[in-house]
Amino acid sequence: MFFFRLLEPYFLQLKTTVLERLKAFNIVQLFEFLVTKLDAYYKSRIATVLNNRVHVHQKSRYHAPKTDKLSTLSCTNRISERVFEVKNSKSSLTYLVDMDAKICSCPKGFTGAPCKHQFYVAKTFNISSPQFHENMWCSR
């Protein structure tokens, strides 16, 4: 138990400084990143510091979609307390949104990244989601 308490600050630092910048949103992306991309990430960061370059990392997970993209969406079915069926009237496609797992069946949301369908459900049903800031409901 003592060993895990020693490691906790290191994993917290890894999570807040590295994974948020690289947009790793779920455990699958975390594992894939640690296995395949961590070495390249550190090389890139070291080169950035040595070359005195400043990068601004934006967190797209917190950017709300524009209102016009939400206007074509509608919730057709509430499957359970936090699972919804969202239909896009423009493309006639229907996607499942699971707010507990923070995923959607659309191509973007399937990876765990935030999508307009998740935002629509969170906004429409006033469900809090770590994918988006609470104050976004009024901002767009």
PDB file of N, CA and C in Angstrom, residues 48-95:
ATOM      1  N   THR A  48      11.312  20.781 -27.839  1.00  0.00           N
ATOM      2  CA  THR A  48      10.615  22.061 -27.710  1.00  0.00           C
ATOM      3  C   THR A  48      11.334  22.965 -26.715  1.00  0.00           C
ATOM      4  N   VAL A  49      11.711  22.397 -25.583  1.00  0.00           N
ATOM      5  CA  VAL A  49      12.408  23.180 -24.549  1.00  0.00           C
ATOM      6  C   VAL A  49      13.785  23.607 -25.040  1.00  0.00           C
ATOM      7  N   LEU A  50      14.518  22.683 -25.656  1.00  0.00           N
ATOM      8  CA  LEU A  50      15.869  22.993 -26.124  1.00  0.00           C
ATOM      9  C   LEU A  50      15.879  24.037 -27.231  1.00  0.00           C
ATOM     10  N   ASN A  51      14.851  24.035 -28.061  1.00  0.00           N
ATOM     11  CA  ASN A  51      14.764  25.003 -29.154  1.00  0.00           C
ATOM     12  C   ASN A  51      14.036  26.287 -28.762  1.00  0.00           C
ATOM     13  N   ASN A  52      13.669  26.375 -27.493  1.00  0.00           N
ATOM     14  CA  ASN A  52      13.021  27.564 -26.946  1.00  0.00           C
ATOM     15  C   ASN A  52      11.740  27.921 -27.710  1.00  0.00           C
ATOM     16  N   ARG A  53      10.966  26.889 -28.039  1.00  0.00           N
ATOM     17  CA  ARG A  53       9.691  27.094 -28.715  1.00  0.00           C
ATOM     18  C   ARG A  53       8.567  26.957 -27.699  1.00  0.00           C
ATOM     19  N   VAL A  54       7.553  27.771 -27.872  1.00  0.00           N
ATOM     20  CA  VAL A  54       6.405  27.716 -26.978  1.00  0.00           C
ATOM     21  C   VAL A  54       5.208  27.194 -27.757  1.00  0.00           C
ATOM     22  N   HIS A  55       4.586  26.169 -27.231  1.00  0.00           N
ATOM     23  CA  HIS A  55       3.390  25.605 -27.852  1.00  0.00           C
ATOM     24  C   HIS A  55       2.200  25.873 -26.956  1.00  0.00           C
ATOM     25  N   VAL A  56       1.129  26.281 -27.556  1.00  0.00           N
ATOM     26  CA  VAL A  56      -0.102  26.459 -26.809  1.00  0.00           C
ATOM     27  C   VAL A  56      -0.959  25.236 -27.080  1.00  0.00           C
ATOM     28  N   HIS A  57      -1.221  24.502 -26.033  1.00  0.00           N
ATOM     29  CA  HIS A  57      -2.032  23.295 -26.171  1.00  0.00           C
ATOM     30  C   HIS A  57      -3.476  23.631 -25.839  1.00  0.00           C
ATOM     31  N   GLN A  58      -4.340  23.467 -26.804  1.00  0.00           N
ATOM     32  CA  GLN A  58      -5.755  23.697 -26.569  1.00  0.00           C
ATOM     33  C   GLN A  58      -6.410  22.377 -26.209  1.00  0.00           C
ATOM     34  N   LYS A  59      -7.349  22.453 -25.343  1.00  0.00           N
ATOM     35  CA  LYS A  59      -8.095  21.272 -24.956  1.00  0.00           C
ATOM     36  C   LYS A  59      -9.433  21.306 -25.677  1.00  0.00           C
ATOM     37  N   SER A  60      -9.527  20.598 -26.780  1.00  0.00           N
ATOM     38  CA  SER A  60     -10.766  20.632 -27.551  1.00  0.00           C
ATOM     39  C   SER A  60     -11.906  19.969 -26.781  1.00  0.00           C
ATOM     40  N   ARG A  61     -11.578  19.180 -25.780  1.00  0.00           N
ATOM     41  CA  ARG A  61     -12.624  18.523 -25.015  1.00  0.00           C
ATOM     42  C   ARG A  61     -13.524  19.534 -24.331  1.00  0.00           C
ATOM     43  N   TYR A  62     -13.044  20.746 -24.111  1.00  0.00           N
ATOM     44  CA  TYR A  62     -13.840  21.734 -23.417  1.00  0.00           C
ATOM     45  C   TYR A  62     -14.514  22.723 -24.352  1.00  0.00           C
ATOM     46  N   HIS A  63     -14.317  22.586 -25.624  1.00  0.00           N
ATOM     47  CA  HIS A  63     -14.926  23.507 -26.578  1.00  0.00           C
ATOM     48  C   HIS A  63     -16.311  23.001 -26.961  1.00  0.00           C
ATOM     49  N   ALA A  64     -17.307  23.799 -26.693  1.00  0.00           N
ATOM     50  CA  ALA A  64     -18.679  23.415 -27.033  1.00  0.00           C
ATOM     51  C   ALA A  64     -18.887  23.555 -28.529  1.00  0.00           C
ATOM     52  N   PRO A  65     -19.667  22.656 -29.125  1.00  0.00           N
ATOM     53  CA  PRO A  65     -19.967  22.804 -30.548  1.00  0.00           C
ATOM     54  C   PRO A  65     -20.845  24.024 -30.788  1.00  0.00           C
ATOM     55  N   LYS A  66     -20.791  24.541 -31.993  1.00  0.00           N
ATOM     56  CA  LYS A  66     -21.605  25.720 -32.327  1.00  0.00           C
ATOM     57  C   LYS A  66     -23.086  25.346 -32.353  1.00  0.00           C
ATOM     58  N   THR A  67     -23.918  26.329 -32.082  1.00  0.00           N
ATOM     59  CA  THR A  67     -25.364  26.114 -31.972  1.00  0.00           C
ATOM     60  C   THR A  67     -25.963  25.546 -33.247  1.00  0.00           C
ATOM     61  N   ASP A  68     -25.468  25.967 -34.422  1.00  0.00           N
ATOM     62  CA  ASP A  68     -26.026  25.462 -35.679  1.00  0.00           C
ATOM     63  C   ASP A  68     -25.807  23.960 -35.853  1.00  0.00           C
ATOM     64  N   LYS A  69     -24.752  23.427 -35.240  1.00  0.00           N
ATOM     65  CA  LYS A  69     -24.511  21.987 -35.320  1.00  0.00           C
ATOM     66  C   LYS A  69     -25.458  21.213 -34.414  1.00  0.00           C
ATOM     67  N   LEU A  70     -25.973  21.867 -33.391  1.00  0.00           N
ATOM     68  CA  LEU A  70     -26.888  21.203 -32.459  1.00  0.00           C
ATOM     69  C   LEU A  70     -28.340  21.267 -32.929  1.00  0.00           C
ATOM     70  N   SER A  71     -28.639  22.181 -33.828  1.00  0.00           N
ATOM     71  CA  SER A  71     -30.040  22.394 -34.232  1.00  0.00           C
ATOM     72  C   SER A  71     -30.628  21.202 -34.976  1.00  0.00           C
ATOM     73  N   THR A  72     -29.796  20.358 -35.569  1.00  0.00           N
ATOM     74  CA  THR A  72     -30.304  19.198 -36.314  1.00  0.00           C
ATOM     75  C   THR A  72     -30.455  17.963 -35.423  1.00  0.00           C
ATOM     76  N   LEU A  73     -30.091  18.060 -34.152  1.00  0.00           N
ATOM     77  CA  LEU A  73     -30.129  16.905 -33.263  1.00  0.00           C
ATOM     78  C   LEU A  73     -31.425  16.862 -32.459  1.00  0.00           C
ATOM     79  N   SER A  74     -31.860  15.643 -32.164  1.00  0.00           N
ATOM     80  CA  SER A  74     -33.012  15.450 -31.280  1.00  0.00           C
ATOM     81  C   SER A  74     -32.853  14.129 -30.552  1.00  0.00           C
ATOM     82  N   CYS A  75     -33.339  14.093 -29.328  1.00  0.00           N
ATOM     83  CA  CYS A  75     -33.280  12.862 -28.540  1.00  0.00           C
ATOM     84  C   CYS A  75     -34.548  12.064 -28.837  1.00  0.00           C
ATOM     85  N   THR A  76     -34.381  10.902 -29.474  1.00  0.00           N
ATOM     86  CA  THR A  76     -35.538  10.109 -29.875  1.00  0.00           C
ATOM     87  C   THR A  76     -35.960   9.105 -28.814  1.00  0.00           C
ATOM     88  N   ASN A  77     -35.016   8.688 -27.960  1.00  0.00           N
ATOM     89  CA  ASN A  77     -35.334   7.655 -26.988  1.00  0.00           C
ATOM     90  C   ASN A  77     -34.373   7.736 -25.811  1.00  0.00           C
ATOM     91  N   ARG A  78     -34.911   7.618 -24.615  1.00  0.00           N
ATOM     92  CA  ARG A  78     -34.073   7.532 -23.423  1.00  0.00           C
ATOM     93  C   ARG A  78     -34.066   6.067 -23.003  1.00  0.00           C
ATOM     94  N   ILE A  79     -32.961   5.395 -23.272  1.00  0.00           N
ATOM     95  CA  ILE A  79     -32.880   3.958 -23.058  1.00  0.00           C
ATOM     96  C   ILE A  79     -32.768   3.624 -21.573  1.00  0.00           C
ATOM     97  N   SER A  80     -31.946   4.376 -20.856  1.00  0.00           N
ATOM     98  CA  SER A  80     -31.845   4.211 -19.401  1.00  0.00           C
ATOM     99  C   SER A  80     -31.585   5.586 -18.796  1.00  0.00           C
ATOM    100  N   GLU A  81     -31.256   5.609 -17.521  1.00  0.00           N
ATOM    101  CA  GLU A  81     -31.064   6.879 -16.824  1.00  0.00           C
ATOM    102  C   GLU A  81     -30.033   7.772 -17.515  1.00  0.00           C
ATOM    103  N   ARG A  82     -28.926   7.172 -18.012  1.00  0.00           N
ATOM    104  CA  ARG A  82     -27.864   7.974 -18.614  1.00  0.00           C
ATOM    105  C   ARG A  82     -27.437   7.468 -19.996  1.00  0.00           C
ATOM    106  N   VAL A  83     -28.311   6.748 -20.669  1.00  0.00           N
ATOM    107  CA  VAL A  83     -28.058   6.288 -22.043  1.00  0.00           C
ATOM    108  C   VAL A  83     -29.193   6.812 -22.924  1.00  0.00           C
ATOM    109  N   PHE A  84     -28.808   7.486 -24.012  1.00  0.00           N
ATOM    110  CA  PHE A  84     -29.779   8.166 -24.860  1.00  0.00           C
ATOM    111  C   PHE A  84     -29.555   7.811 -26.318  1.00  0.00           C
ATOM    112  N   GLU A  85     -30.627   7.929 -27.089  1.00  0.00           N
ATOM    113  CA  GLU A  85     -30.562   7.759 -28.537  1.00  0.00           C
ATOM    114  C   GLU A  85     -30.735   9.147 -29.143  1.00  0.00           C
ATOM    115  N   VAL A  86     -29.746   9.591 -29.900  1.00  0.00           N
ATOM    116  CA  VAL A  86     -29.784  10.932 -30.492  1.00  0.00           C
ATOM    117  C   VAL A  86     -29.818  10.800 -32.009  1.00  0.00           C
ATOM    118  N   LYS A  87     -30.783  11.479 -32.617  1.00  0.00           N
ATOM    119  CA  LYS A  87     -30.938  11.413 -34.074  1.00  0.00           C
ATOM    120  C   LYS A  87     -30.518  12.735 -34.703  1.00  0.00           C
ATOM    121  N   ASN A  88     -29.780  12.626 -35.799  1.00  0.00           N
ATOM    122  CA  ASN A  88     -29.400  13.789 -36.585  1.00  0.00           C
ATOM    123  C   ASN A  88     -30.363  13.863 -37.761  1.00  0.00           C
ATOM    124  N   SER A  89     -31.217  14.875 -37.774  1.00  0.00           N
ATOM    125  CA  SER A  89     -32.240  14.974 -38.826  1.00  0.00           C
ATOM    126  C   SER A  89     -31.634  15.281 -40.194  1.00  0.00           C
ATOM    127  N   LYS A  90     -30.471  15.872 -40.218  1.00  0.00           N
ATOM    128  CA  LYS A  90     -29.822  16.210 -41.491  1.00  0.00           C
ATOM    129  C   LYS A  90     -29.314  14.952 -42.205  1.00  0.00           C
ATOM    130  N   SER A  91     -28.671  14.059 -41.457  1.00  0.00           N
ATOM    131  CA  SER A  91     -28.110  12.851 -42.067  1.00  0.00           C
ATOM    132  C   SER A  91     -28.976  11.611 -41.838  1.00  0.00           C
ATOM    133  N   SER A  92     -30.020  11.722 -41.044  1.00  0.00           N
ATOM    134  CA  SER A  92     -30.918  10.608 -40.701  1.00  0.00           C
ATOM    135  C   SER A  92     -30.214   9.479 -39.955  1.00  0.00           C
ATOM    136  N   LEU A  93     -29.077   9.764 -39.347  1.00  0.00           N
ATOM    137  CA  LEU A  93     -28.366   8.757 -38.569  1.00  0.00           C
ATOM    138  C   LEU A  93     -28.742   8.880 -37.097  1.00  0.00           C
ATOM    139  N   THR A  94     -28.748   7.753 -36.407  1.00  0.00           N
ATOM    140  CA  THR A  94     -29.054   7.722 -34.982  1.00  0.00           C
ATOM    141  C   THR A  94     -27.854   7.167 -34.239  1.00  0.00           C
ATOM    142  N   TYR A  95     -27.492   7.828 -33.139  1.00  0.00           N
ATOM    143  CA  TYR A  95     -26.334   7.423 -32.339  1.00  0.00           C
ATOM    144  C   TYR A  95     -26.750   7.177 -30.899  1.00  0.00           C
TER     145      TYR A  95
END
